[in-house]
Amino acid sequence: MKKFDRAMQILVAGFCINLCMGILYAWSVFKKALVVDLGWSNADASLPYTVAIITFALSLLVAGILQDRMGPRRVLILGTVMVGLGMIVSSFATTPMMLVLTFGIMTGSGIGFGYACLSPSAMKWFHPSKKGLVNGLIAAGFGLAAVYLAPLTSALISEYGINTSFLVLGIAVLVIAVPLAFTINNPPAGYVPEAPAGYKAKSEKPVDINWRGMLKTPQFYSLWVMYAFASAAGLMIIGNITSIAATQANITDAAYLVVILAIFNSGGRVVAGILSDKIGGVKTLMIAFVMQGINMVMFATFDSEFTLIIGAAVAGVGYGTLLAVFPSIIADFYGLKNYGANYGVLYTAWGVSGFIGPVVAAFAVDTTGTYTLAYTVCSVMIAVAVVLSVITKKVDAAALEKKLATA
């Protein structure tokens, strides 16, 4: 029981840390203030967010390797400190380039270092049959952050301005997330998590494939493209939902859409995690892609409050599924021992998507005045992801290990 309690403590602490680090999903509110209050272009206001996503992905790769070697605690502490300090320094930024350096690079790196440590640690404390659920709950904290951060940030900007908003939020991260980071660690050597009641053990040999072996499997490249394309569509909506509302429905205060998106983003992570434990990760992805694709095809027609709420909800569920299911698939296909590095390599797809989605959106609206072109591009990418989800099968670990041994 004591070990189970410790597992729950790790899970709750990881969820709360992600609640603090999920500032990326409230960027739509910051972006609107930069454009409306400071007169920045859509492209300039999107740039720090885009750089933060790319930096997040690259730093997660480095942090994943580090936490595999030295454990999660020190890497996580460094990450949470960087997030807080990056937000504080962002309060002094007055140009797009300054905000790129402070928020895009410093805060983005911190988020990557922090995020890399939470899922692998939590999964090691729980039984393998709970991988999807654990990943879903950990990831839900990150997505759920916008539920409170969007209205809080909007209120802070209205009352004190964008610079003070960065300062207040940065201090809050240092006060809350850093102490929680000190509580995260891996289970002791020899720890075996208790199997759930009624669980029937599979006779499969435990998988242990490192990133070099992973890169020799066609499944990795299929997963990478699916992750990049589907995430790009989701991030395009997340980063621009308030601007989309203003453009398509003349709604000037759409912070509530950020909250709706975040709630369904987070709920989608938990539900998809549970579903992937039951029917498998790739099948769960296929369902999400189909739903996301239909929504993207129709998004240009959403010109009322009601239809935008529906569109934001579906986009949230579709995107949230990715962040819960891809980590589980990597652990399932390639094992937990090298999970940090393996998922870090796959996560570069998310970084690329952070360039594709926001840049396509900014180009579309700055050149045509609408987001229709962006919806079209994203619809095509999701169609590719649907096809790949149909043809991607689980890695034959035994055959791969034999192949690597004789290579």
Coordinates of C-alpha atoms in Angstrom, one line a residue, residues 49-382:
Y49 CA 5.2 30.7 -29.5
T50 CA 6.6 29.0 -32.6
V51 CA 10.2 29.2 -31.3
A52 CA 9.0 28.0 -27.8
I53 CA 7.4 24.9 -29.4
I54 CA 10.5 24.0 -31.4
T55 CA 12.8 24.7 -28.4
F56 CA 10.5 22.6 -26.2
A57 CA 10.8 19.6 -28.6
L58 CA 14.6 19.9 -28.9
S59 CA 15.2 20.3 -25.2
L60 CA 12.8 17.4 -24.4
L61 CA 15.1 15.2 -26.5
V62 CA 18.2 16.3 -24.5
A63 CA 16.3 16.0 -21.2
G64 CA 15.0 12.6 -22.1
I65 CA 18.5 11.3 -22.6
L66 CA 19.6 12.9 -19.3
Q67 CA 16.8 11.6 -17.2
D68 CA 17.3 8.1 -18.5
R69 CA 20.9 8.3 -17.2
M70 CA 20.6 10.3 -14.0
G71 CA 16.9 10.1 -13.0
P72 CA 14.2 12.7 -13.2
R73 CA 14.6 15.0 -10.2
R74 CA 17.6 17.2 -11.0
V75 CA 16.5 17.6 -14.7
L76 CA 13.0 18.5 -13.6
I77 CA 14.1 21.0 -11.0
L78 CA 16.3 22.7 -13.7
G79 CA 13.3 22.8 -16.0
T80 CA 10.8 24.3 -13.6
V81 CA 13.3 27.0 -12.6
M82 CA 13.9 27.9 -16.3
V83 CA 10.2 28.2 -16.9
G84 CA 9.7 30.6 -14.0
L85 CA 12.8 32.7 -14.8
G86 CA 12.0 32.8 -18.5
M87 CA 8.5 34.2 -17.8
I88 CA 10.0 36.7 -15.4
V89 CA 12.6 37.9 -17.9
S90 CA 9.9 38.0 -20.6
S91 CA 8.2 40.8 -18.6
F92 CA 11.1 43.1 -19.7
A93 CA 10.8 42.2 -23.4
T94 CA 9.8 45.1 -25.7
T95 CA 10.5 43.6 -29.2
P96 CA 9.6 40.3 -30.9
M97 CA 13.3 39.2 -30.9
M98 CA 13.6 39.8 -27.1
L99 CA 10.4 37.8 -26.5
V100 CA 11.8 35.0 -28.7
L101 CA 14.9 34.8 -26.6
T102 CA 13.1 35.0 -23.2
F103 CA 9.9 33.1 -23.8
G104 CA 10.7 31.2 -26.9
I105 CA 14.1 29.9 -25.9
M106 CA 14.4 30.1 -22.1
T107 CA 10.8 29.2 -21.1
G108 CA 10.5 26.7 -24.1
S109 CA 13.7 24.9 -22.9
G110 CA 12.4 24.8 -19.3
I111 CA 9.1 23.3 -20.4
G112 CA 10.9 20.6 -22.4
F113 CA 13.2 19.7 -19.5
G114 CA 10.3 19.5 -17.1
Y115 CA 7.9 17.7 -19.4
A116 CA 10.5 15.0 -20.3
C117 CA 10.7 13.7 -16.8
L118 CA 7.1 13.4 -15.7
S119 CA 5.6 10.5 -17.8
P120 CA 8.6 8.1 -17.6
S121 CA 8.8 8.5 -13.8
A122 CA 5.1 8.0 -13.4
M123 CA 4.9 5.0 -15.8
K124 CA 7.6 3.2 -13.8
W125 CA 5.5 3.4 -10.6
F126 CA 2.4 1.9 -12.2
H127 CA 1.6 -1.4 -13.8
P128 CA 2.3 -1.5 -17.6
S129 CA -1.4 -2.1 -18.3
K130 CA -2.0 1.4 -17.0
K131 CA 0.4 3.2 -19.4
G132 CA -2.3 5.0 -21.4
L133 CA -4.2 6.1 -18.3
V134 CA -1.0 7.4 -16.5
N135 CA 0.1 9.3 -19.7
G136 CA -3.3 10.7 -20.2
L137 CA -3.5 12.0 -16.6
I138 CA 0.0 13.5 -16.7
A139 CA -0.6 15.1 -20.1
A140 CA -4.0 16.3 -19.0
G141 CA -2.4 18.7 -16.4
F142 CA -0.5 20.4 -19.2
G143 CA -3.6 20.9 -21.4
L144 CA -5.8 21.8 -18.5
A145 CA -3.5 24.7 -17.6
A146 CA -5.3 27.0 -20.1
V147 CA -8.6 26.5 -18.2
Y148 CA -7.3 28.9 -15.5
L149 CA -4.4 30.5 -17.3
A150 CA -6.5 31.9 -20.2
P151 CA -9.0 33.9 -18.0
L152 CA -6.3 34.7 -15.4
T153 CA -3.9 36.0 -18.1
S154 CA -6.7 37.9 -19.8
A155 CA -7.6 39.6 -16.5
L156 CA -4.0 40.3 -15.6
I157 CA -3.4 41.9 -19.0
S158 CA -6.6 44.0 -18.7
E159 CA -5.6 45.2 -15.3
Y160 CA -1.8 45.5 -15.3
G161 CA -0.6 45.0 -18.9
I162 CA 1.2 42.2 -20.6
N163 CA 4.6 42.8 -19.0
T164 CA 3.4 42.5 -15.5
S165 CA 1.3 39.4 -16.5
F166 CA 4.5 37.6 -17.5
L167 CA 6.1 38.6 -14.2
V168 CA 3.3 37.4 -12.0
L169 CA 3.0 34.1 -13.8
G170 CA 6.7 33.5 -13.6
I171 CA 6.9 34.0 -9.9
A172 CA 4.0 31.7 -9.4
V173 CA 5.8 28.9 -11.3
L174 CA 8.9 29.3 -9.0
V175 CA 6.8 29.2 -5.9
I176 CA 4.6 26.2 -6.8
A177 CA 6.3 24.0 -9.4
V178 CA 9.9 24.1 -8.2
P179 CA 9.1 22.6 -4.7
L180 CA 6.9 19.9 -6.3
A181 CA 9.9 19.0 -8.6
F182 CA 11.9 18.0 -5.5
T183 CA 9.3 15.2 -4.8
I184 CA 9.7 13.4 -8.2
N185 CA 11.9 10.3 -8.5
N186 CA 12.1 6.8 -10.0
P187 CA 11.1 3.7 -8.0
P188 CA 13.8 1.8 -6.2
A189 CA 15.7 -1.0 -8.0
G190 CA 13.7 -4.2 -8.1
Y191 CA 10.3 -2.5 -7.6
V192 CA 7.5 -4.3 -9.3
P193 CA 4.1 -2.5 -9.5
E194 CA 1.1 -4.5 -8.5
A195 CA -1.1 -5.8 -11.3
P196 CA -4.7 -4.7 -11.3
A197 CA -7.4 -7.2 -10.2
G198 CA -8.3 -9.6 -13.0
Y199 CA -5.3 -8.8 -15.1
K200 CA -4.1 -11.6 -17.3
A201 CA -0.4 -11.4 -18.0
K202 CA 0.8 -11.7 -21.6
S203 CA 3.6 -14.0 -22.5
E204 CA 5.4 -11.4 -24.5
K205 CA 9.1 -10.9 -23.9
P206 CA 9.9 -7.5 -22.3
V207 CA 10.9 -5.0 -25.0
D208 CA 14.2 -3.0 -24.6
I209 CA 15.1 -1.1 -27.8
N210 CA 17.2 2.1 -27.8
W211 CA 16.8 5.0 -30.1
R212 CA 19.3 3.7 -32.6
G213 CA 17.3 0.5 -32.9
M214 CA 14.1 2.4 -33.1
L215 CA 15.3 4.4 -36.0
K216 CA 15.8 1.1 -37.9
T217 CA 12.0 0.4 -37.8
P218 CA 9.6 1.7 -40.4
Q219 CA 7.0 2.1 -37.6
F220 CA 9.0 5.0 -36.1
Y221 CA 8.8 7.1 -39.3
S222 CA 5.1 6.4 -39.7
L223 CA 4.6 7.5 -36.1
W224 CA 6.7 10.6 -36.7
V225 CA 4.7 11.8 -39.7
M226 CA 1.4 11.1 -38.0
Y227 CA 2.5 13.1 -34.9
A228 CA 3.9 16.0 -36.9
F229 CA 0.9 16.4 -39.2
A230 CA -1.9 15.9 -36.7
S231 CA -0.2 18.1 -34.1
A232 CA 0.3 20.9 -36.7
A233 CA -3.5 21.0 -37.2
G234 CA -4.2 21.0 -33.5
L235 CA -1.6 23.7 -32.7
M236 CA -2.9 25.9 -35.6
I237 CA -6.3 26.0 -33.9
I238 CA -4.9 26.3 -30.3
G239 CA -2.6 29.2 -31.2
N240 CA -5.2 31.1 -33.1
I241 CA -8.6 30.3 -31.7
T242 CA -9.3 33.9 -30.4
S243 CA -8.2 35.4 -33.7
I244 CA -10.3 32.9 -35.7
A245 CA -13.3 33.9 -33.6
A246 CA -12.7 37.5 -34.4
T247 CA -12.2 36.9 -38.1
Q248 CA -15.0 34.4 -38.8
A249 CA -17.7 35.4 -36.2
N250 CA -16.7 39.0 -35.2
I251 CA -16.3 37.8 -31.6
T252 CA -13.9 40.2 -29.9
D253 CA -13.5 38.5 -26.5
A254 CA -13.2 34.8 -27.1
A255 CA -11.0 33.8 -24.2
Y256 CA -13.7 31.4 -23.2
L257 CA -13.0 29.4 -26.4
V258 CA -9.4 28.9 -25.1
V259 CA -10.9 27.4 -21.9
I260 CA -13.3 25.1 -23.8
L261 CA -10.4 24.0 -26.0
A262 CA -8.3 23.3 -22.9
I263 CA -11.1 21.3 -21.1
F264 CA -11.7 19.0 -24.1
N265 CA -8.0 18.8 -24.8
S266 CA -7.4 17.6 -21.3
G267 CA -10.5 15.3 -21.2
G268 CA -9.4 13.9 -24.5
R269 CA -6.1 12.9 -23.1
V270 CA -7.6 11.0 -20.2
V271 CA -10.3 9.3 -22.3
A272 CA -7.9 8.4 -25.1
G273 CA -5.4 7.1 -22.6
I274 CA -8.0 4.7 -21.1
L275 CA -9.2 3.7 -24.6
S276 CA -5.6 3.0 -25.8
D277 CA -5.1 0.6 -22.9
K278 CA -8.2 -1.3 -24.1
I279 CA -8.1 -1.3 -27.9
G280 CA -4.5 -0.2 -28.6
G281 CA -2.8 3.1 -29.3
V282 CA -2.8 3.0 -33.1
K283 CA -6.5 2.3 -33.3
T284 CA -7.2 5.1 -30.9
L285 CA -5.2 7.5 -33.0
M286 CA -7.1 6.5 -36.1
I287 CA -10.4 7.4 -34.5
A288 CA -9.0 10.7 -33.4
F289 CA -7.6 11.5 -36.9
V290 CA -10.9 10.8 -38.6
M291 CA -12.7 13.1 -36.1
Q292 CA -10.1 15.8 -36.4
G293 CA -10.1 15.6 -40.2
I294 CA -13.9 16.1 -40.5
N295 CA -13.7 19.0 -38.1
M296 CA -10.9 20.7 -40.1
V297 CA -12.7 20.4 -43.4
M298 CA -15.7 22.1 -41.8
F299 CA -13.9 24.8 -39.7
A300 CA -14.1 27.5 -42.4
T301 CA -17.9 27.4 -42.1
F302 CA -17.9 28.0 -38.3
D303 CA -19.2 31.6 -38.2
S304 CA -21.2 31.6 -35.0
E305 CA -20.5 31.2 -31.3
F306 CA -22.2 27.8 -31.1
T307 CA -20.3 26.3 -34.1
L308 CA -17.0 27.6 -32.9
I309 CA -17.6 26.1 -29.5
I310 CA -18.2 22.7 -31.2
G311 CA -15.2 23.1 -33.4
A312 CA -12.9 24.1 -30.5
A313 CA -14.2 21.1 -28.5
V314 CA -13.6 18.6 -31.2
A315 CA -10.2 20.1 -32.0
G316 CA -9.3 19.8 -28.3
V317 CA -10.2 16.1 -28.1
G318 CA -8.4 15.3 -31.3
Y319 CA -5.2 17.1 -30.3
G320 CA -5.3 15.9 -26.7
T321 CA -5.4 12.3 -27.9
L322 CA -2.0 12.7 -29.5
L323 CA -0.3 13.8 -26.3
A324 CA -1.7 10.8 -24.3
V325 CA -1.4 8.0 -26.9
F326 CA 2.0 8.6 -28.6
P327 CA 4.0 8.2 -25.3
S328 CA 2.1 5.0 -24.6
I329 CA 2.9 3.7 -28.1
I330 CA 6.6 4.4 -27.7
A331 CA 6.6 2.6 -24.4
D332 CA 4.7 -0.3 -25.9
F333 CA 6.7 -0.6 -29.1
Y334 CA 10.2 0.0 -27.7
G335 CA 10.1 -0.5 -23.9
L336 CA 10.5 1.7 -20.8
K337 CA 14.2 1.5 -20.2
N338 CA 15.1 3.9 -23.0
Y339 CA 11.8 5.7 -23.1
G340 CA 13.1 9.2 -22.3
A341 CA 15.5 9.2 -25.3
N342 CA 13.1 7.3 -27.6
Y343 CA 10.1 9.6 -26.9
G344 CA 12.5 12.6 -27.2
V345 CA 13.4 11.6 -30.7
L346 CA 9.8 11.1 -31.7
Y347 CA 8.9 14.4 -30.1
T348 CA 10.9 16.3 -32.6
A349 CA 7.8 15.7 -34.8
W350 CA 5.8 17.9 -32.4
G351 CA 8.5 20.5 -32.7
V352 CA 8.2 20.5 -36.4
S353 CA 4.5 20.8 -36.1
G354 CA 4.9 23.8 -34.0
F355 CA 6.5 25.5 -37.0
I356 CA 4.1 24.2 -39.6
G357 CA 0.8 25.0 -37.8
P358 CA 1.3 28.6 -36.6
V359 CA 3.3 29.6 -39.7
V360 CA 0.6 28.3 -42.1
A361 CA -2.0 30.1 -40.1
A362 CA -0.1 33.4 -40.0
F363 CA 0.7 33.2 -43.7
A364 CA -3.0 32.5 -44.6
V365 CA -4.5 35.3 -42.5
D366 CA -1.8 37.9 -43.4
T367 CA -2.1 37.2 -47.1
T368 CA -5.8 36.4 -47.6
G369 CA -7.5 37.8 -44.5
T370 CA -9.0 34.3 -43.7
Y371 CA -7.9 31.0 -42.3
T372 CA -9.4 28.9 -45.2
L373 CA -6.0 28.1 -46.7
A374 CA -4.7 26.9 -43.4
Y375 CA -7.7 24.6 -42.9
T376 CA -7.1 23.1 -46.4
V377 CA -3.4 22.4 -45.7
C378 CA -4.2 20.8 -42.3
S379 CA -7.0 18.7 -43.8
V380 CA -4.6 17.2 -46.3
M381 CA -2.0 16.4 -43.6
I382 CA -4.6 14.7 -41.4

